[in-house]
XYZ file of C-alpha atoms in Angstrom:
390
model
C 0.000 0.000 0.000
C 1.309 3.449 -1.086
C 0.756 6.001 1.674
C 0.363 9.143 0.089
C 0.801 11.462 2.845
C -0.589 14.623 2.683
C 1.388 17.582 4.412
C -0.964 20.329 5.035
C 1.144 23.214 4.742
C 0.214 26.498 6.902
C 1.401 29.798 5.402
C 1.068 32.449 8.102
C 0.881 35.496 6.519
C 1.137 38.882 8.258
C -1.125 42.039 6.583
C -2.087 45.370 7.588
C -5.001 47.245 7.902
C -5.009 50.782 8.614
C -7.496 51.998 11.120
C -7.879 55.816 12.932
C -7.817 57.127 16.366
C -8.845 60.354 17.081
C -6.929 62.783 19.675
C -6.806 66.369 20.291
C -4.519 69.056 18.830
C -2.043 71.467 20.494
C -0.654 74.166 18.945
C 3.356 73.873 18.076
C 5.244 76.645 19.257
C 7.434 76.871 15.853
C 4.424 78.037 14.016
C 4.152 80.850 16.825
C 5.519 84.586 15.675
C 8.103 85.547 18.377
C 6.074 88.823 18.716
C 2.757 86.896 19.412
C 1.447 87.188 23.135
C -0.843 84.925 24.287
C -1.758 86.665 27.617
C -2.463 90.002 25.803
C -5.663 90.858 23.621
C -4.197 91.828 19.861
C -5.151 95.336 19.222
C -5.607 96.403 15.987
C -6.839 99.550 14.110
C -9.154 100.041 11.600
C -9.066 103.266 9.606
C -11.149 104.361 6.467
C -12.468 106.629 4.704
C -16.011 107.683 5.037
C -17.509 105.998 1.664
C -15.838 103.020 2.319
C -19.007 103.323 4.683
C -21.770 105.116 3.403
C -21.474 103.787 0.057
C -23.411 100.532 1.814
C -27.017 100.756 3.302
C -26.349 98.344 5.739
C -22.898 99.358 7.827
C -20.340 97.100 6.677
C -17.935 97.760 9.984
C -20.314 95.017 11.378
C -18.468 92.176 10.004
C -15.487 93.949 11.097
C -16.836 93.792 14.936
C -18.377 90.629 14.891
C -14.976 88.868 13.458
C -13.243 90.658 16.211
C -15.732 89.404 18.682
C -15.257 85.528 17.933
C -11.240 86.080 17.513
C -11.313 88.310 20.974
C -9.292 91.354 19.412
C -9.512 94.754 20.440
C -10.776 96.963 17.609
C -10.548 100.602 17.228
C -12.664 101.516 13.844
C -11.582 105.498 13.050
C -14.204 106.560 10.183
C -12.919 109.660 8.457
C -14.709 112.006 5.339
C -12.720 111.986 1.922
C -11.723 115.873 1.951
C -10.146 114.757 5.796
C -7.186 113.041 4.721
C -4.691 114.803 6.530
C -6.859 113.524 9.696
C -6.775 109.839 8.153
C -2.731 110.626 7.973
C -2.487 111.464 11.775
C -4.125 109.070 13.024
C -2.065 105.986 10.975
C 0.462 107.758 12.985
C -1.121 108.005 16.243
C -1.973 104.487 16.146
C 1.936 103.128 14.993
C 2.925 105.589 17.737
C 0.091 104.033 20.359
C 1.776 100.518 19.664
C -1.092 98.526 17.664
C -0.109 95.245 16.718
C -1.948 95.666 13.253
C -3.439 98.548 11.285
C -6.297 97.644 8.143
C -6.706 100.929 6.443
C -8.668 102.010 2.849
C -6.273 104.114 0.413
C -8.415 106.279 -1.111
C -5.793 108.681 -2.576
C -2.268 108.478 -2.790
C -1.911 110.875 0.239
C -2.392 107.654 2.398
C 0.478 106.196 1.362
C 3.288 108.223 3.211
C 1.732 107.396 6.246
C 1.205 103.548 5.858
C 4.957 103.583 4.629
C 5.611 104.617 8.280
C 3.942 101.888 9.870
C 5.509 99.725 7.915
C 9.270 100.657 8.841
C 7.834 100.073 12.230
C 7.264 96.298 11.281
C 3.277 97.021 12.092
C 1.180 94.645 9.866
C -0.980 96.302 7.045
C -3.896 95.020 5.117
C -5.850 96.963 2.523
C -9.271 97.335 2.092
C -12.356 98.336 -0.191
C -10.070 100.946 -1.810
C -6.386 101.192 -3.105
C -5.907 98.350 -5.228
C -2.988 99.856 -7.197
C -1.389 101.685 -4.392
C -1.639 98.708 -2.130
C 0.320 96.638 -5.154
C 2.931 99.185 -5.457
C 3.646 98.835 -1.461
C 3.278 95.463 -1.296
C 0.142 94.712 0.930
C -2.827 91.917 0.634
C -6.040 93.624 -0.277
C -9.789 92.611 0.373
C -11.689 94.990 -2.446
C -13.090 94.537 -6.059
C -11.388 96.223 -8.988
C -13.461 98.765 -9.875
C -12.096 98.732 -13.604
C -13.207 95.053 -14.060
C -16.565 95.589 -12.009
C -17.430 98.293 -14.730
C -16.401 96.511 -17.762
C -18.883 93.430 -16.029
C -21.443 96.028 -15.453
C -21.466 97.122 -19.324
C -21.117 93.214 -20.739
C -24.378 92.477 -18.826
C -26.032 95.556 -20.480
C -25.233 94.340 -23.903
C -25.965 91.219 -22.877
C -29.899 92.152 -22.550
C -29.592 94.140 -25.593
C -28.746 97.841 -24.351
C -25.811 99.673 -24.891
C -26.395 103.650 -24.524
C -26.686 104.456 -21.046
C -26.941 107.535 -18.961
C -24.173 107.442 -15.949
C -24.768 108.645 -12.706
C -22.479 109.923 -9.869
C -22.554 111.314 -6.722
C -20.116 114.296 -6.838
C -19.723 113.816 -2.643
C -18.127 110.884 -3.316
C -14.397 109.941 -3.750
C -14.162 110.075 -7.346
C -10.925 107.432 -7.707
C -13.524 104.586 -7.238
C -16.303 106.073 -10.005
C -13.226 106.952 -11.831
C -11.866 103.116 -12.095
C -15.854 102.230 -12.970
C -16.576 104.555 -15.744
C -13.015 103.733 -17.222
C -14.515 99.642 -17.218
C -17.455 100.716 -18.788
C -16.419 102.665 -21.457
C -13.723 100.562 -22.442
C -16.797 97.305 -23.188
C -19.095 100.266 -24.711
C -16.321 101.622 -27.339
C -16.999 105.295 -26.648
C -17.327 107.343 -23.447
C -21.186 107.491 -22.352
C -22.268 110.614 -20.850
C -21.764 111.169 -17.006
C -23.997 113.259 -14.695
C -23.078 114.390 -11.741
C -26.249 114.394 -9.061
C -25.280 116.493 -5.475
C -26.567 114.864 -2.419
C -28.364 117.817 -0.854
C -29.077 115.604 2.237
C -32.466 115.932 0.320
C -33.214 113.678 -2.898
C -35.987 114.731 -4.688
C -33.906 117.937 -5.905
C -31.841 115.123 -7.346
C -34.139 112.996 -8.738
C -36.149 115.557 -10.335
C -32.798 116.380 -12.166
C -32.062 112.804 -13.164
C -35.990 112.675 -14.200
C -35.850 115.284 -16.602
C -33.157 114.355 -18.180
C -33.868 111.121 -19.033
C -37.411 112.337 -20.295
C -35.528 114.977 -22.425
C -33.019 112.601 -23.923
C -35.118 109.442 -25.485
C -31.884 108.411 -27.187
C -31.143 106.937 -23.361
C -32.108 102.919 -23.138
C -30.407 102.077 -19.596
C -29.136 104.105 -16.732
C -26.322 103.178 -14.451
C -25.844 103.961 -11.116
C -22.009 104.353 -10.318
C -22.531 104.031 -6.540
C -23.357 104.988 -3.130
C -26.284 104.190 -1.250
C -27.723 107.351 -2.213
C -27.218 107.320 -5.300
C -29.059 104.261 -5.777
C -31.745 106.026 -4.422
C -31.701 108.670 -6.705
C -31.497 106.631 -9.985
C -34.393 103.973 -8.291
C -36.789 106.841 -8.107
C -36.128 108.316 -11.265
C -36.346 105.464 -13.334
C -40.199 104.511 -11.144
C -41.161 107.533 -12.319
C -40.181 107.532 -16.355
C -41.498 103.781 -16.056
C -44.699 104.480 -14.786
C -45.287 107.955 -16.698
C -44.271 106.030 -19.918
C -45.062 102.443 -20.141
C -42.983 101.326 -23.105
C -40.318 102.869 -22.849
C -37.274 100.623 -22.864
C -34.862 101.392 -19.733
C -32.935 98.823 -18.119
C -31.020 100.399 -14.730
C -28.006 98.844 -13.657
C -26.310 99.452 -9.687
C -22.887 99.180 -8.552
C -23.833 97.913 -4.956
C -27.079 97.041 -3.872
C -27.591 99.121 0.019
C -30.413 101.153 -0.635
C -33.685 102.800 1.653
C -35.703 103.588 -1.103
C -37.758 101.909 -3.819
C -34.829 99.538 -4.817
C -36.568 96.551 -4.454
C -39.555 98.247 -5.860
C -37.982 98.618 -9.137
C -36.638 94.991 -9.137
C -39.670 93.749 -8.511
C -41.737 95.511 -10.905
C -39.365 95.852 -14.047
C -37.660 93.009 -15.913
C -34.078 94.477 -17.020
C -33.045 95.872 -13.722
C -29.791 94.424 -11.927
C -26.490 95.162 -9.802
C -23.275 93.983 -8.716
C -22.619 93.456 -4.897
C -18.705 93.507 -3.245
C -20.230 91.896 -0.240
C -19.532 94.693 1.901
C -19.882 92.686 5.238
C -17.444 90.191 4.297
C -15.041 92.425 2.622
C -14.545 94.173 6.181
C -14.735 90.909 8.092
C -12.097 88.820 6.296
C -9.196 91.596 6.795
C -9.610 90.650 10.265
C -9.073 87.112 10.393
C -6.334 87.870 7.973
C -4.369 89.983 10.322
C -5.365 87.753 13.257
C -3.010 85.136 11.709
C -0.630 87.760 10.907
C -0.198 88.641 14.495
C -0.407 85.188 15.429
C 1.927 83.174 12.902
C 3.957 86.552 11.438
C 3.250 85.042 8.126
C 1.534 87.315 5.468
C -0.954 84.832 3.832
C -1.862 86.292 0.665
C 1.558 88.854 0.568
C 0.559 90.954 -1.821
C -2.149 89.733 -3.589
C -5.971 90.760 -4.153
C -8.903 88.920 -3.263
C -11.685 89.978 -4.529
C -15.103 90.013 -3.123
C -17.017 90.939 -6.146
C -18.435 91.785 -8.581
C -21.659 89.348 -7.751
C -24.281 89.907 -10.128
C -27.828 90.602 -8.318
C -30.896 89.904 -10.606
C -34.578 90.108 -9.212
C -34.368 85.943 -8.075
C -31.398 86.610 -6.053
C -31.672 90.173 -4.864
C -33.380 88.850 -1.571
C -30.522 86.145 -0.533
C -27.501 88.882 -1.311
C -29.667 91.504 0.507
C -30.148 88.800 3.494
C -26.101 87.974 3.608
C -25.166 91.328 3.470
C -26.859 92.406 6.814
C -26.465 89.162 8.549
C -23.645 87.723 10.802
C -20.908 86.006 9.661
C -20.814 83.253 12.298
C -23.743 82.036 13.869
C -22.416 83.336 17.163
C -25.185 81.433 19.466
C -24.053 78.067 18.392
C -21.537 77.088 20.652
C -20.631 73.969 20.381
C -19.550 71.864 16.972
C -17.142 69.315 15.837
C -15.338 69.683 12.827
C -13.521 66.730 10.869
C -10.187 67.117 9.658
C -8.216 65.351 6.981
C -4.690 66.546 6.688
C -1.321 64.488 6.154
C 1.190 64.131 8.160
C -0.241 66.834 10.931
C 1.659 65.977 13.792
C 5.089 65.737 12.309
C 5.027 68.105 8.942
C 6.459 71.250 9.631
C 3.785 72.861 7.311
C 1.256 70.805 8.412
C 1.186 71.446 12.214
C 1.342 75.406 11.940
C -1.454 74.520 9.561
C -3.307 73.231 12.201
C -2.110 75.604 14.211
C -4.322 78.220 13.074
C -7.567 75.531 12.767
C -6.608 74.496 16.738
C -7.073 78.333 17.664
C -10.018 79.805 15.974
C -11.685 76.361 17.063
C -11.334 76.780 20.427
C -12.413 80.659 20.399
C -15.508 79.658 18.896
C -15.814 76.267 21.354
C -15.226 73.549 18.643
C -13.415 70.655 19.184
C -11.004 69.675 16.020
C -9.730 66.072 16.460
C -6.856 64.823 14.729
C -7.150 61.568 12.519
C -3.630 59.365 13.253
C -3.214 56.261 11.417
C -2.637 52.954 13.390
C -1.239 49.964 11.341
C -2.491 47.236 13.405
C -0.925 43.651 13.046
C -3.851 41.015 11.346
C -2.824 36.755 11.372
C -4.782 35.327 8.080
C -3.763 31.551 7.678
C -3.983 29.787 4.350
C -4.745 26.490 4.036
């Protein structure tokens, strides 16, 4: 008898599976800026020029205050009138001189600039906003605005878009005129000529105004759109004067176009009740707010995150279907501040032992735990499996 034995031959064979466990962050002290004190509130100052205000129904330095409020920083907003520059100058001084650990200013001329030169050689951090695009390249400096030039030549394309293309431009002498300037250059450089510009004074009273905007559009009929080149007030004024050529004359053609959409008066009105009537919004509240967290990290990390670059926060086109959610996220907070408690998932390689990595979370572990979040690392665990084969 042959035996045949059969040898049953175990292969132990050792595999991995990768599984997570979750554990808190901390905050490495190489991604700290040696200037950075924990124990001390950062103080920073805001300065601008007035129509970096009223250009905006609703007051943009909100989102300034609230992002302040959930990164606990002391802000000092100093609101000054166009024709007070040499007031803007002083106090950029005042506030180098007072020992601010960040100053986020508008440049609405080049005036400005000698002063924010100073706080620079004084190593304060400065971040642009809303205005001085070009001078803010020149020096060097991140800036949260819109470029007016692009915003107008977006403005005319949507015109000619709906089939107009000989409008009637409106501006509000009181204002600055370096930001109309930048949006009538856009718009005549889509058009292919130079459309004619009228200058409407704010008398603190508007019907003078739009009784002069009125008649003139009834007296030219060679006008099929009007454009409003700003200001809350000015929005006003071309609102009411385009109700009332509507509604005297039925079919007549006008579409009426908006830079910015903060208005008191008959706005929505208009969008509601005419077709070819839009705007562009620069989201005011988030255009002040996001300068903040910018130069909270800054302070914190002494890295400039977008070092000289822009980010823009418009143009957003508003139409009569979305004119209600812009309208609604322009007045409304930025973080739902009564929610206090979340938890946030993370994915990011290598967090605890990149060098990039954990000052990146460095900045996630901190705002988290101003607003009461918990952020929980994921660490891989190769854990040891047997499989036999038989």
């Amino acid at each position: 008898m042959t035996f045949i034995y059969l040898f049953i031959i175990i292969c132990t064979f050792i595999c991995y599976t990768t599984q997570f466990t979750f554990q808190k962050t901390s905050i490495p002290s190489c991604s700290l800026s040696e200037n950075y004190d924990p124990h001390k509130r950062p103080h920073v100052a805001v300065i601008s020029h007035d129509s970096a205000i009223s250009t905006f129904a609703q007051n943009p330095e909100q989102g300034a205050r609230d992002a302040a409020a959930v990164l606990d920083i002391e802000l000092e907003w100093n609101q000054h009138f166009i024709n007070s520059v040499s007031k803007m100058k002083a106090d950029i001084y005042d506030a180098v001189d007072k020992g601010v650990d960040g100053i986020i200013v508008t440049i609405p001329n080049a005036e400005i600039v000698e002063a924010i030169e100073y706080a620079m050689s004084k190593n304060i951090p400065v971040l642009v906003f809303n205005a001085g695009r070009i001078h803010a390249q020149k020096l060097g400096l991140t800036r949260v605005l819109q470029n007016n030039q692009q915003t107008g030549q977006f403005i005319a394309r949507e015109l000619h878009r709906r089939g107009y293309g000989r409008p009637l431009v409106v501006q509000i002498s009181s204002f600055d005129d370096t930001t109309f300037d930048g949006r009538y250059i856009g718009i005549s450089q889509v058009l292919g000529f130079t459309p004619q510009l009228l200058a409407a004074t704010d008398y603190n009273n508007t019907k003078q105004s739009v009784a002069q905007v009125t008649a003139h559009l009834k007296e030219n009929q060679d006008f099929d759109s009007i454009i409003s080149l700003g200001g809350s007030v000015g929005i006003d004024i071309v609102s009411s004067a385009a109700l009332d050529v509507l509604s005297q004359n039925e079919s007549r053609r006008l579409a009426v176009a908006f830079f910015d959409t903060g208005s008191t008066d008959n706005m929505t009105a208009l969008f509601q009740q005419h077709r070819d009537v839009f705007g562009v919004s620069q989201m005011p509240y988030y255009q002040a707010a996001l300068p903040v967290f910018l130069m909270y990290l800054r302070i914190l990390t002494g890295f400039d995150v977008f070092h000289n670059q822009t980010i823009e926060t418009g143009p957003i086109l508003v139409t009569n279907e979305t004119l209600a959610t812009v309208l609604e996220n322009e007045q409304s907070t930025l973080i739902p501040l009564k929610i206090k408690d979340a938890n946030i998932g993370v994915i990011l390689p290598n967090a605890q032992g990149d060098t990039y990595s954990s000052a990146f979370m460095a900045g996630i572990k901190d705002l988290a735990r101003k607003l009461n979040w918990n952020v929980w690392n994921a660490i891989e665990v190769k854990e040891k499996r047997k499989k036999i084969f038989t």
